[in-house]
Amino acid sequence: MRSRTSIFLILSAVVYMFGITGVNTLAQAADPPPIVWADTIDQGYEDKAYGVATDGLGNIIVTGRAYIGGNYDFFTVKYDSNGTILWADTVDMGDLDYAYGVATDGSGNIIVTGTSWIGGTYDFLTVKYDSNGTILWTDIVNPGGRSDCAYAVTTDSYDNIIVTGTAEIGMNNSDFYTVKYEPGGSVLWKDTINVGAWDRPLGIATDGSDNIIIAGYAYRGFANPSYDYYIIKYDSNGTVVWTDTINLGEHEYGLAVATDASDNFIVTGKAQSEPYGPHNFYTVKYNKYCIKQWSDLIDPGEDDEALGVATDVSGNIIVTGTAEIGGNNDYYTVKYDPNGIIQWTDIIDLGNDEEAYAVAIDVSGSIIVTGAARIGGNYDYYTVKYAPDPSFIEVTPEVITIDLSDISITPNPSLRNVYISYRVVSQKMIPVSLEVYDLLGRRMVTLVDKQHKGGTYRVNWDTKEFSQGIYFLKIKSGDYENVKKITLLSG
């Protein structure tokens, strides 16, 4: 019989109590959460949303391509949490422009990246907006001098921006190309990786140490012509610290990557399980030391590809993509627990073809999936938001606000401590850890990591090095885990 432990948490002189009453059992093949809203955007012809991100206020940003005025343009739209459009913007460089990736930083700025036909070649095009949709800067990169395309973007804890994509260097040769910007748009470093003849990175993420993980695929070689997952891990300075190739025997394409709060990283995409056969979802999880933890192959339809992945603060994993079911493509989304056990799956079928390209999770634990749906003969942006997952609500029962209105956010901020008190009720020594994470799931600081016996404990969190925004305090003891959301405000 398991002993019971209770922890009482006090934040900013307000007492919130919760207890450990046993081990939470994960749902087995539960129903997916309901969809609370869906939105379609039709700009007149073939419009497809390829990227989605959320900010600290629960707003949702979707980007992709829209056919406007005879050409494709970047088209980015920002929703509030209820699905109301706050603003939309078009970027037209004069010809063909396709936005593929979007990310937000700690200040709510938005970065969109993709490719643009400029001067006879395709180039990387990256645009940074403020939260109101005003363009702060744009940058064009033509690393290969031929056809180059940026596919993914992320930010780190310093609001630096990292973009990755394909650079066509020489005839019939494309390489991974990654560039890191400081917040103002100046290039910090850039790197090219050539694995085979045709290499393409499709996903990028950062972890709590600002390491950068890029996932894509590489050509195995003419002697054995096929594609493999190819994964790269950089440190923050652009030094490659690890690479991995996944070869299941046929064609494998890494298409997306995400990190979790423990610096694990998850890569998803598509793989063939038999020669010349259809593709299936294929997802693999690595720990922070780049050791593979588990992998899973899902065959929901005839020919399927996983195109997006995200994690929540509890380490659950959401994978989305397209499954060919009944002759048409449908949105297909699956939730895993941290150990790779499927919790639920969901199919969205509007009666024709639907292609899910990206997924994000907001501060309430709601899942947002975006892509394209064929409606009235043409593809339109199609975005859905699910209700917060019950398992997420279970571990985030309260919102705690720490008011820092008396702090001046300057180069020399005043010192302000957050005092966290907790009480352990136990007859023996038990492990207790308290860790603070940012909105992107990056561990910012470990406050406690030690053995405790019964008693009341107090720890300081010195916030002078932390900017305003939303953070999560993760409390863990044995099999018990709980998360508190903390909002740091400045006036």
GROMACS .gro file of C-alpha atoms in nm:
model
  491
    1MET     CA    1   0.000   0.000   0.000
    2ARG     CA    2   0.134   0.340  -0.098
    3SER     CA    3   0.178   0.601   0.173
    4ARG     CA    4  -0.005   0.926   0.130
    5THR     CA    5   0.170   1.260   0.124
    6SER     CA    6   0.020   1.607   0.133
    7ILE     CA    7   0.180   1.931   0.020
    8PHE     CA    8   0.039   2.273   0.106
    9LEU     CA    9   0.153   2.565  -0.107
   10ILE     CA   10   0.156   2.933  -0.009
   11LEU     CA   11   0.232   3.196  -0.274
   12SER     CA   12   0.238   3.572  -0.221
   13ALA     CA   13   0.056   3.550   0.112
   14VAL     CA   14  -0.235   3.361  -0.045
   15VAL     CA   15  -0.289   3.002   0.063
   16TYR     CA   16  -0.392   2.734  -0.186
   17MET     CA   17  -0.417   2.377  -0.069
   18PHE     CA   18  -0.408   2.050  -0.254
   19GLY     CA   19  -0.328   1.698  -0.149
   20ILE     CA   20  -0.188   1.374  -0.275
   21THR     CA   21  -0.454   1.108  -0.247
   22GLY     CA   22  -0.281   0.837  -0.447
   23VAL     CA   23  -0.134   0.783  -0.790
   24ASN     CA   24  -0.323   0.940  -1.077
   25THR     CA   25  -0.400   0.670  -1.332
   26LEU     CA   26  -0.387   0.778  -1.695
   27ALA     CA   27  -0.695   0.733  -1.907
   28GLN     CA   28  -0.694   0.440  -2.144
   29ALA     CA   29  -0.828   0.522  -2.491
   30ALA     CA   30  -1.040   0.806  -2.355
   31ASP     CA   31  -1.262   1.027  -2.566
   32PRO     CA   32  -1.091   1.337  -2.703
   33PRO     CA   33  -1.190   1.672  -2.553
   34PRO     CA   34  -1.470   1.850  -2.740
   35ILE     CA   35  -1.401   2.118  -2.999
   36VAL     CA   36  -1.500   2.458  -2.860
   37TRP     CA   37  -1.463   2.651  -3.184
   38ALA     CA   38  -1.356   2.613  -3.544
   39ASP     CA   39  -1.283   2.879  -3.803
   40THR     CA   40  -1.252   2.882  -4.180
   41ILE     CA   41  -1.075   3.156  -4.376
   42ASP     CA   42  -1.130   3.178  -4.751
   43GLN     CA   43  -0.928   3.438  -4.939
   44GLY     CA   44  -1.075   3.327  -5.269
   45TYR     CA   45  -0.874   3.033  -5.401
   46GLU     CA   46  -0.621   2.781  -5.266
   47ASP     CA   47  -0.540   2.887  -4.909
   48LYS     CA   48  -0.346   2.663  -4.670
   49ALA     CA   49  -0.237   2.724  -4.311
   50TYR     CA   50   0.097   2.562  -4.234
   51GLY     CA   51   0.192   2.694  -3.891
   52VAL     CA   52   0.036   2.776  -3.554
   53ALA     CA   53   0.168   2.923  -3.227
   54THR     CA   54   0.024   3.063  -2.905
   55ASP     CA   55   0.134   3.345  -2.675
   56GLY     CA   56   0.127   3.402  -2.300
   57LEU     CA   57  -0.227   3.540  -2.307
   58GLY     CA   58  -0.375   3.242  -2.487
   59ASN     CA   59  -0.394   3.416  -2.824
   60ILE     CA   60  -0.345   3.201  -3.132
   61ILE     CA   61  -0.144   3.289  -3.440
   62VAL     CA   62  -0.190   3.101  -3.767
   63THR     CA   63   0.016   3.150  -4.080
   64GLY     CA   64   0.040   3.007  -4.427
   65ARG     CA   65  -0.025   3.103  -4.786
   66ALA     CA   66  -0.327   3.272  -4.940
   67TYR     CA   67  -0.401   3.334  -5.306
   68ILE     CA   68  -0.453   3.709  -5.332
   69GLY     CA   69  -0.441   3.925  -5.644
   70GLY     CA   70  -0.315   3.649  -5.870
   71ASN     CA   71  -0.024   3.535  -5.651
   72TYR     CA   72   0.035   3.351  -5.328
   73ASP     CA   73   0.126   3.569  -5.029
   74PHE     CA   74   0.218   3.522  -4.664
   75PHE     CA   75  -0.111   3.541  -4.474
   76THR     CA   76  -0.103   3.559  -4.094
   77VAL     CA   77  -0.401   3.589  -3.862
   78LYS     CA   78  -0.415   3.638  -3.485
   79TYR     CA   79  -0.711   3.511  -3.282
   80ASP     CA   80  -0.799   3.570  -2.921
   81SER     CA   81  -0.866   3.263  -2.710
   82ASN     CA   82  -1.234   3.264  -2.810
   83GLY     CA   83  -1.163   3.252  -3.182
   84THR     CA   84  -1.226   3.619  -3.256
   85ILE     CA   85  -0.985   3.757  -3.515
   86LEU     CA   86  -0.775   4.039  -3.367
   87TRP     CA   87  -0.584   4.119  -3.684
   88ALA     CA   88  -0.466   3.971  -4.012
   89ASP     CA   89  -0.175   4.068  -4.235
   90THR     CA   90  -0.055   3.991  -4.585
   91VAL     CA   91   0.308   4.006  -4.695
   92ASP     CA   92   0.348   4.036  -5.071
   93MET     CA   93   0.701   4.060  -5.207
   94GLY     CA   94   0.566   4.085  -5.561
   95ASP     CA   95   0.539   3.725  -5.674
   96LEU     CA   96   0.508   3.391  -5.492
   97ASP     CA   97   0.537   3.398  -5.112
   98TYR     CA   98   0.471   3.097  -4.885
   99ALA     CA   99   0.480   3.116  -4.504
  100TYR     CA  100   0.548   2.783  -4.334
  101GLY     CA  101   0.650   2.850  -3.974
  102VAL     CA  102   0.548   3.077  -3.688
  103ALA     CA  103   0.670   3.130  -3.331
  104THR     CA  104   0.622   3.377  -3.047
  105ASP     CA  105   0.873   3.516  -2.799
  106GLY     CA  106   0.848   3.609  -2.432
  107SER     CA  107   0.713   3.956  -2.513
  108GLY     CA  108   0.435   3.832  -2.738
  109ASN     CA  109   0.612   3.927  -3.060
  110ILE     CA  110   0.545   3.702  -3.356
  111ILE     CA  111   0.795   3.565  -3.605
  112VAL     CA  112   0.686   3.420  -3.938
  113THR     CA  113   0.918   3.250  -4.186
  114GLY     CA  114   0.891   3.094  -4.528
  115THR     CA  115   1.005   3.144  -4.884
  116SER     CA  116   0.966   3.417  -5.144
  117TRP     CA  117   1.037   3.432  -5.517
  118ILE     CA  118   1.272   3.729  -5.549
  119GLY     CA  119   1.492   3.812  -5.845
  120GLY     CA  120   1.448   3.477  -6.014
  121THR     CA  121   1.514   3.250  -5.715
  122TYR     CA  122   1.337   3.142  -5.397
  123ASP     CA  123   1.485   3.294  -5.080
  124PHE     CA  124   1.429   3.266  -4.705
  125LEU     CA  125   1.189   3.540  -4.592
  126THR     CA  126   1.148   3.608  -4.219
  127VAL     CA  127   0.914   3.870  -4.073
  128LYS     CA  128   0.892   3.985  -3.710
  129TYR     CA  129   0.571   4.147  -3.583
  130ASP     CA  130   0.490   4.307  -3.253
  131SER     CA  131   0.182   4.175  -3.073
  132ASN     CA  132  -0.042   4.425  -3.255
  133GLY     CA  133   0.061   4.310  -3.601
  134THR     CA  134   0.305   4.589  -3.681
  135ILE     CA  135   0.609   4.466  -3.874
  136LEU     CA  136   0.929   4.531  -3.678
  137TRP     CA  137   1.173   4.395  -3.935
  138THR     CA  138   1.209   4.159  -4.228
  139ASP     CA  139   1.510   3.967  -4.354
  140ILE     CA  140   1.584   3.791  -4.681
  141VAL     CA  141   1.851   3.520  -4.700
  142ASN     CA  142   1.967   3.350  -5.019
  143PRO     CA  143   2.224   3.102  -4.883
  144GLY     CA  144   2.243   2.872  -5.183
  145GLY     CA  145   2.199   3.128  -5.456
  146ARG     CA  146   1.930   2.912  -5.611
  147SER     CA  147   1.603   2.783  -5.463
  148ASP     CA  148   1.608   2.822  -5.084
  149CYS     CA  149   1.315   2.774  -4.848
  150ALA     CA  150   1.274   2.835  -4.474
  151TYR     CA  151   1.035   2.587  -4.315
  152ALA     CA  152   1.046   2.639  -3.939
  153VAL     CA  153   1.123   2.895  -3.670
  154THR     CA  154   1.157   2.900  -3.292
  155THR     CA  155   1.279   3.133  -3.016
  156ASP     CA  156   1.497   3.084  -2.710
  157SER     CA  157   1.495   3.219  -2.355
  158TYR     CA  158   1.665   3.542  -2.468
  159ASP     CA  159   1.408   3.599  -2.744
  160ASN     CA  160   1.668   3.513  -3.007
  161ILE     CA  161   1.518   3.369  -3.323
  162ILE     CA  162   1.633   3.054  -3.500
  163VAL     CA  163   1.519   2.972  -3.854
  164THR     CA  164   1.590   2.655  -4.048
  165GLY     CA  165   1.527   2.544  -4.401
  166THR     CA  166   1.676   2.415  -4.723
  167ALA     CA  167   1.954   2.578  -4.921
  168GLU     CA  168   2.006   2.457  -5.276
  169ILE     CA  169   2.382   2.460  -5.312
  170GLY     CA  170   2.491   2.336  -5.653
  171MET     CA  171   2.291   2.134  -5.901
  172ASN     CA  172   2.069   1.864  -5.752
  173ASN     CA  173   2.194   1.927  -5.402
  174SER     CA  174   2.005   2.077  -5.108
  175ASP     CA  175   2.137   2.112  -4.754
  176PHE     CA  176   2.014   2.196  -4.405
  177TYR     CA  177   2.065   2.568  -4.348
  178THR     CA  178   2.008   2.730  -4.009
  179VAL     CA  179   2.044   3.095  -3.906
  180LYS     CA  180   2.017   3.248  -3.559
  181TYR     CA  181   1.915   3.612  -3.509
  182GLU     CA  182   1.926   3.834  -3.204
  183PRO     CA  183   1.586   3.999  -3.130
  184GLY     CA  184   1.668   4.304  -3.341
  185GLY     CA  185   1.730   4.095  -3.653
  186SER     CA  186   2.111   4.086  -3.666
  187VAL     CA  187   2.255   3.746  -3.754
  188LEU     CA  188   2.440   3.577  -3.466
  189TRP     CA  189   2.551   3.268  -3.657
  190LYS     CA  190   2.458   3.044  -3.946
  191ASP     CA  191   2.539   2.685  -4.038
  192THR     CA  192   2.507   2.450  -4.334
  193ILE     CA  193   2.492   2.072  -4.307
  194ASN     CA  194   2.525   1.844  -4.608
  195VAL     CA  195   2.428   1.484  -4.542
  196GLY     CA  196   2.335   1.363  -4.888
  197ALA     CA  197   2.212   1.491  -5.220
  198TRP     CA  198   1.873   1.613  -5.100
  199ASP     CA  199   1.840   1.708  -4.736
  200ARG     CA  200   1.549   1.899  -4.590
  201PRO     CA  201   1.485   2.022  -4.232
  202LEU     CA  202   1.117   2.067  -4.148
  203GLY     CA  203   1.100   2.117  -3.770
  204ILE     CA  204   1.287   2.313  -3.503
  205ALA     CA  205   1.263   2.354  -3.125
  206THR     CA  206   1.472   2.478  -2.831
  207ASP     CA  207   1.510   2.324  -2.486
  208GLY     CA  208   1.560   2.471  -2.140
  209SER     CA  209   1.933   2.522  -2.199
  210ASP     CA  210   1.871   2.696  -2.533
  211ASN     CA  211   2.000   2.398  -2.725
  212ILE     CA  212   1.843   2.374  -3.069
  213ILE     CA  213   1.696   2.054  -3.210
  214ILE     CA  214   1.624   2.029  -3.582
  215ALA     CA  215   1.441   1.741  -3.748
  216GLY     CA  216   1.410   1.658  -4.113
  217TYR     CA  217   1.522   1.399  -4.360
  218ALA     CA  218   1.831   1.317  -4.567
  219TYR     CA  219   1.895   1.119  -4.881
  220ARG     CA  220   2.071   0.793  -4.802
  221GLY     CA  221   2.266   0.775  -5.128
  222PHE     CA  222   2.245   0.659  -5.484
  223ALA     CA  223   2.362   0.307  -5.397
  224ASN     CA  224   2.059   0.264  -5.172
  225PRO     CA  225   1.824   0.545  -5.277
  226SER     CA  226   1.589   0.629  -4.994
  227TYR     CA  227   1.529   0.893  -4.725
  228ASP     CA  228   1.590   0.870  -4.350
  229TYR     CA  229   1.496   1.077  -4.047
  230TYR     CA  230   1.787   1.309  -3.973
  231ILE     CA  231   1.806   1.493  -3.640
  232ILE     CA  232   2.060   1.753  -3.528
  233LYS     CA  233   2.121   1.905  -3.186
  234TYR     CA  234   2.314   2.233  -3.163
  235ASP     CA  235   2.424   2.415  -2.853
  236SER     CA  236   2.323   2.781  -2.831
  237ASN     CA  237   2.644   2.889  -3.007
  238GLY     CA  238   2.576   2.684  -3.318
  239THR     CA  239   2.809   2.393  -3.244
  240VAL     CA  240   2.670   2.054  -3.344
  241VAL     CA  241   2.670   1.834  -3.034
  242TRP     CA  242   2.481   1.531  -3.168
  243THR     CA  243   2.316   1.388  -3.477
  244ASP     CA  244   2.106   1.081  -3.541
  245THR     CA  245   1.967   0.895  -3.839
  246ILE     CA  246   1.661   0.671  -3.827
  247ASN     CA  247   1.640   0.407  -4.098
  248LEU     CA  248   1.357   0.157  -4.077
  249GLY     CA  249   1.452   0.005  -4.411
  250GLU     CA  250   1.243   0.212  -4.650
  251HIS     CA  251   1.158   0.584  -4.677
  252GLU     CA  252   1.137   0.781  -4.350
  253TYR     CA  253   1.075   1.155  -4.331
  254GLY     CA  254   1.117   1.357  -4.011
  255LEU     CA  255   0.867   1.641  -4.035
  256ALA     CA  256   0.831   1.805  -3.692
  257VAL     CA  257   0.995   1.827  -3.349
  258ALA     CA  258   0.902   1.953  -3.002
  259THR     CA  259   1.068   1.961  -2.660
  260ASP     CA  260   0.908   1.910  -2.319
  261ALA     CA  261   0.964   2.054  -1.973
  262SER     CA  262   1.234   1.796  -1.894
  263ASP     CA  263   1.434   1.872  -2.211
  264ASN     CA  264   1.321   1.551  -2.376
  265PHE     CA  265   1.252   1.594  -2.746
  266ILE     CA  266   1.001   1.427  -2.971
  267VAL     CA  267   1.032   1.387  -3.347
  268THR     CA  268   0.744   1.286  -3.569
  269GLY     CA  269   0.686   1.234  -3.938
  270LYS     CA  270   0.608   0.949  -4.173
  271ALA     CA  271   0.763   0.611  -4.246
  272GLN     CA  272   0.700   0.311  -4.467
  273SER     CA  273   0.662  -0.021  -4.289
  274GLU     CA  274   0.706  -0.227  -4.606
  275PRO     CA  275   0.871  -0.181  -4.947
  276TYR     CA  276   0.672   0.050  -5.175
  277GLY     CA  277   0.396   0.054  -4.915
  278PRO     CA  278   0.195   0.347  -4.780
  279HIS     CA  279   0.331   0.583  -4.517
  280ASN     CA  280   0.234   0.578  -4.150
  281PHE     CA  281   0.273   0.817  -3.857
  282TYR     CA  282   0.609   0.753  -3.690
  283THR     CA  283   0.699   0.921  -3.360
  284VAL     CA  284   1.014   0.881  -3.151
  285LYS     CA  285   1.104   1.028  -2.812
  286TYR     CA  286   1.458   1.100  -2.690
  287ASN     CA  287   1.564   1.206  -2.342
  288LYS     CA  288   1.782   1.513  -2.277
  289TYR     CA  289   2.092   1.298  -2.322
  290CYS     CA  290   1.979   1.206  -2.675
  291ILE     CA  291   1.899   0.847  -2.578
  292LYS     CA  292   1.593   0.703  -2.747
  293GLN     CA  293   1.309   0.632  -2.501
  294TRP     CA  294   1.040   0.489  -2.724
  295SER     CA  295   0.899   0.497  -3.075
  296ASP     CA  296   0.556   0.432  -3.217
  297LEU     CA  297   0.416   0.360  -3.562
  298ILE     CA  298   0.048   0.438  -3.624
  299ASP     CA  299  -0.146   0.334  -3.932
  300PRO     CA  300  -0.477   0.524  -3.916
  301GLY     CA  301  -0.550   0.513  -4.289
  302GLU     CA  302  -0.420   0.424  -4.631
  303ASP     CA  303  -0.139   0.679  -4.660
  304ASP     CA  304  -0.066   0.900  -4.362
  305GLU     CA  305   0.183   1.163  -4.248
  306ALA     CA  306   0.233   1.331  -3.911
  307LEU     CA  307   0.315   1.697  -3.967
  308GLY     CA  308   0.294   1.862  -3.625
  309VAL     CA  309   0.385   1.787  -3.263
  310ALA     CA  310   0.351   1.975  -2.934
  311THR     CA  311   0.387   1.898  -2.562
  312ASP     CA  312   0.206   2.020  -2.252
  313VAL     CA  313   0.351   2.107  -1.912
  314SER     CA  314   0.297   1.751  -1.789
  315GLY     CA  315   0.499   1.602  -2.073
  316ASN     CA  316   0.205   1.466  -2.270
  317ILE     CA  317   0.258   1.468  -2.646
  318ILE     CA  318   0.012   1.573  -2.916
  319VAL     CA  319   0.080   1.463  -3.274
  320THR     CA  320  -0.132   1.577  -3.567
  321GLY     CA  321  -0.132   1.519  -3.938
  322THR     CA  322  -0.324   1.380  -4.229
  323ALA     CA  323  -0.471   1.032  -4.265
  324GLU     CA  324  -0.624   0.894  -4.583
  325ILE     CA  325  -0.948   0.737  -4.462
  326GLY     CA  326  -1.228   0.625  -4.692
  327GLY     CA  327  -1.064   0.774  -4.999
  328ASN     CA  328  -1.024   1.124  -4.855
  329ASN     CA  329  -0.770   1.294  -4.632
  330ASP     CA  330  -0.879   1.383  -4.278
  331TYR     CA  331  -0.728   1.562  -3.980
  332TYR     CA  332  -0.591   1.294  -3.746
  333THR     CA  333  -0.468   1.383  -3.397
  334VAL     CA  334  -0.331   1.154  -3.126
  335LYS     CA  335  -0.237   1.219  -2.765
  336TYR     CA  336   0.037   1.018  -2.593
  337ASP     CA  337   0.131   1.018  -2.228
  338PRO     CA  338   0.504   1.073  -2.157
  339ASN     CA  339   0.566   0.697  -2.180
  340GLY     CA  340   0.421   0.666  -2.528
  341ILE     CA  341   0.083   0.523  -2.430
  342ILE     CA  342  -0.198   0.653  -2.649
  343GLN     CA  343  -0.460   0.843  -2.448
  344TRP     CA  344  -0.699   0.932  -2.728
  345THR     CA  345  -0.726   0.989  -3.101
  346ASP     CA  346  -0.952   1.217  -3.302
  347ILE     CA  347  -1.054   1.241  -3.667
  348ILE     CA  348  -1.201   1.551  -3.830
  349ASP     CA  349  -1.381   1.480  -4.156
  350LEU     CA  350  -1.580   1.760  -4.316
  351GLY     CA  351  -1.675   1.541  -4.611
  352ASN     CA  352  -1.392   1.615  -4.850
  353ASP     CA  353  -1.015   1.652  -4.807
  354GLU     CA  354  -0.873   1.798  -4.485
  355GLU     CA  355  -0.498   1.830  -4.423
  356ALA     CA  356  -0.369   1.910  -4.072
  357TYR     CA  357  -0.026   2.071  -4.075
  358ALA     CA  358   0.047   2.205  -3.727
  359VAL     CA  359  -0.051   2.188  -3.360
  360ALA     CA  360   0.005   2.407  -3.053
  361ILE     CA  361  -0.108   2.405  -2.690
  362ASP     CA  362  -0.210   2.723  -2.507
  363VAL     CA  363  -0.173   2.824  -2.142
  364SER     CA  364  -0.503   2.661  -2.046
  365GLY     CA  365  -0.403   2.326  -2.194
  366SER     CA  366  -0.626   2.362  -2.499
  367ILE     CA  367  -0.500   2.204  -2.819
  368ILE     CA  368  -0.514   2.402  -3.143
  369VAL     CA  369  -0.481   2.229  -3.479
  370THR     CA  370  -0.459   2.411  -3.810
  371GLY     CA  371  -0.433   2.321  -4.174
  372ALA     CA  372  -0.651   2.328  -4.481
  373ALA     CA  373  -0.995   2.196  -4.570
  374ARG     CA  374  -1.136   2.161  -4.918
  375ILE     CA  375  -1.462   2.353  -4.902
  376GLY     CA  376  -1.656   2.443  -5.214
  377GLY     CA  377  -1.387   2.304  -5.441
  378ASN     CA  378  -1.095   2.505  -5.300
  379TYR     CA  379  -0.875   2.476  -4.995
  380ASP     CA  380  -0.932   2.719  -4.707
  381TYR     CA  381  -0.757   2.778  -4.376
  382TYR     CA  382  -0.924   2.556  -4.117
  383THR     CA  383  -0.839   2.593  -3.747
  384VAL     CA  384  -0.995   2.411  -3.452
  385LYS     CA  385  -0.955   2.459  -3.078
  386TYR     CA  386  -1.028   2.179  -2.834
  387ALA     CA  387  -1.149   2.230  -2.479
  388PRO     CA  388  -0.877   2.198  -2.215
  389ASP     CA  389  -0.792   1.836  -2.163
  390PRO     CA  390  -0.935   1.707  -1.831
  391SER     CA  391  -0.596   1.562  -1.740
  392PHE     CA  392  -0.443   1.908  -1.778
  393ILE     CA  393  -0.711   2.072  -1.566
  394GLU     CA  394  -0.654   1.814  -1.296
  395VAL     CA  395  -0.300   1.937  -1.234
  396THR     CA  396  -0.360   2.309  -1.285
  397PRO     CA  397  -0.651   2.391  -1.055
  398GLU     CA  398  -0.568   2.753  -0.971
  399VAL     CA  399  -0.413   3.056  -1.134
  400ILE     CA  400  -0.185   3.249  -0.898
  401THR     CA  401  -0.083   3.604  -0.980
  402ILE     CA  402   0.223   3.764  -0.823
  403ASP     CA  403   0.190   4.139  -0.863
  404LEU     CA  404   0.523   4.301  -0.952
  405SER     CA  405   0.373   4.642  -1.029
  406ASP     CA  406   0.617   4.800  -0.784
  407ILE     CA  407   0.914   4.670  -0.982
  408SER     CA  408   1.065   4.882  -1.253
  409ILE     CA  409   1.179   4.665  -1.542
  410THR     CA  410   1.501   4.840  -1.625
  411PRO     CA  411   1.859   4.730  -1.680
  412ASN     CA  412   1.896   4.740  -1.301
  413PRO     CA  413   1.566   4.603  -1.158
  414SER     CA  414   1.484   4.616  -0.791
  415LEU     CA  415   1.508   4.294  -0.594
  416ARG     CA  416   1.183   4.114  -0.516
  417ASN     CA  417   1.161   3.768  -0.367
  418VAL     CA  418   0.874   3.524  -0.402
  419TYR     CA  419   0.843   3.310  -0.095
  420ILE     CA  420   0.706   2.960  -0.145
  421SER     CA  421   0.597   2.765   0.158
  422TYR     CA  422   0.492   2.402   0.154
  423ARG     CA  423   0.418   2.140   0.415
  424VAL     CA  424   0.497   1.772   0.382
  425VAL     CA  425   0.305   1.514   0.582
  426SER     CA  426   0.499   1.188   0.582
  427GLN     CA  427   0.644   0.941   0.830
  428LYS     CA  428   0.956   0.887   0.620
  429MET     CA  429   1.196   1.080   0.400
  430ILE     CA  430   1.052   1.150   0.056
  431PRO     CA  431   1.194   1.328  -0.251
  432VAL     CA  432   1.053   1.674  -0.326
  433SER     CA  433   1.138   1.896  -0.621
  434LEU     CA  434   1.016   2.245  -0.714
  435GLU     CA  435   1.105   2.374  -1.060
  436VAL     CA  436   1.004   2.684  -1.255
  437TYR     CA  437   0.931   2.659  -1.628
  438ASP     CA  438   0.854   2.921  -1.887
  439LEU     CA  439   0.567   2.918  -2.133
  440LEU     CA  440   0.766   2.718  -2.389
  441GLY     CA  441   0.827   2.440  -2.138
  442ARG     CA  442   1.189   2.534  -2.068
  443ARG     CA  443   1.314   2.481  -1.714
  444MET     CA  444   1.430   2.818  -1.585
  445VAL     CA  445   1.540   2.731  -1.232
  446THR     CA  446   1.530   2.444  -0.982
  447LEU     CA  447   1.429   2.575  -0.640
  448VAL     CA  448   1.424   2.248  -0.447
  449ASP     CA  449   1.558   1.900  -0.521
  450LYS     CA  450   1.609   1.710  -0.199
  451GLN     CA  451   1.471   1.459   0.049
  452HIS     CA  452   1.220   1.586   0.306
  453LYS     CA  453   1.050   1.437   0.606
  454GLY     CA  454   0.729   1.573   0.753
  455GLY     CA  455   0.739   1.944   0.824
  456THR     CA  456   0.695   2.294   0.684
  457TYR     CA  457   0.951   2.432   0.440
  458ARG     CA  458   1.011   2.768   0.280
  459VAL     CA  459   1.215   2.867  -0.023
  460ASN     CA  460   1.286   3.196  -0.200
  461TRP     CA  461   1.242   3.249  -0.571
  462ASP     CA  462   1.444   3.556  -0.662
  463THR     CA  463   1.264   3.697  -0.969
  464LYS     CA  464   1.498   3.984  -1.048
  465GLU     CA  465   1.638   3.798  -1.352
  466PHE     CA  466   1.292   3.710  -1.483
  467SER     CA  467   1.084   3.921  -1.720
  468GLN     CA  468   0.710   3.960  -1.691
  469GLY     CA  469   0.505   3.675  -1.828
  470ILE     CA  470   0.361   3.339  -1.741
  471TYR     CA  471   0.561   3.070  -1.564
  472PHE     CA  472   0.478   2.730  -1.422
  473LEU     CA  473   0.584   2.601  -1.081
  474LYS     CA  474   0.611   2.223  -1.103
  475ILE     CA  475   0.594   2.038  -0.772
  476LYS     CA  476   0.687   1.671  -0.765
  477SER     CA  477   0.712   1.413  -0.491
  478GLY     CA  478   0.737   1.047  -0.578
  479ASP     CA  479   0.444   0.955  -0.802
  480TYR     CA  480   0.270   1.284  -0.734
  481GLU     CA  481   0.304   1.582  -0.962
  482ASN     CA  482   0.125   1.916  -0.967
  483VAL     CA  483   0.165   2.238  -1.160
  484LYS     CA  484   0.078   2.594  -1.061
  485LYS     CA  485   0.057   2.876  -1.312
  486ILE     CA  486   0.226   3.199  -1.201
  487THR     CA  487   0.189   3.534  -1.376
  488LEU     CA  488   0.458   3.794  -1.318
  489LEU     CA  489   0.323   4.143  -1.381
  490SER     CA  490   0.504   4.474  -1.416
  491GLY     CA  491   0.338   4.811  -1.405
   0.00000   0.00000   0.00000
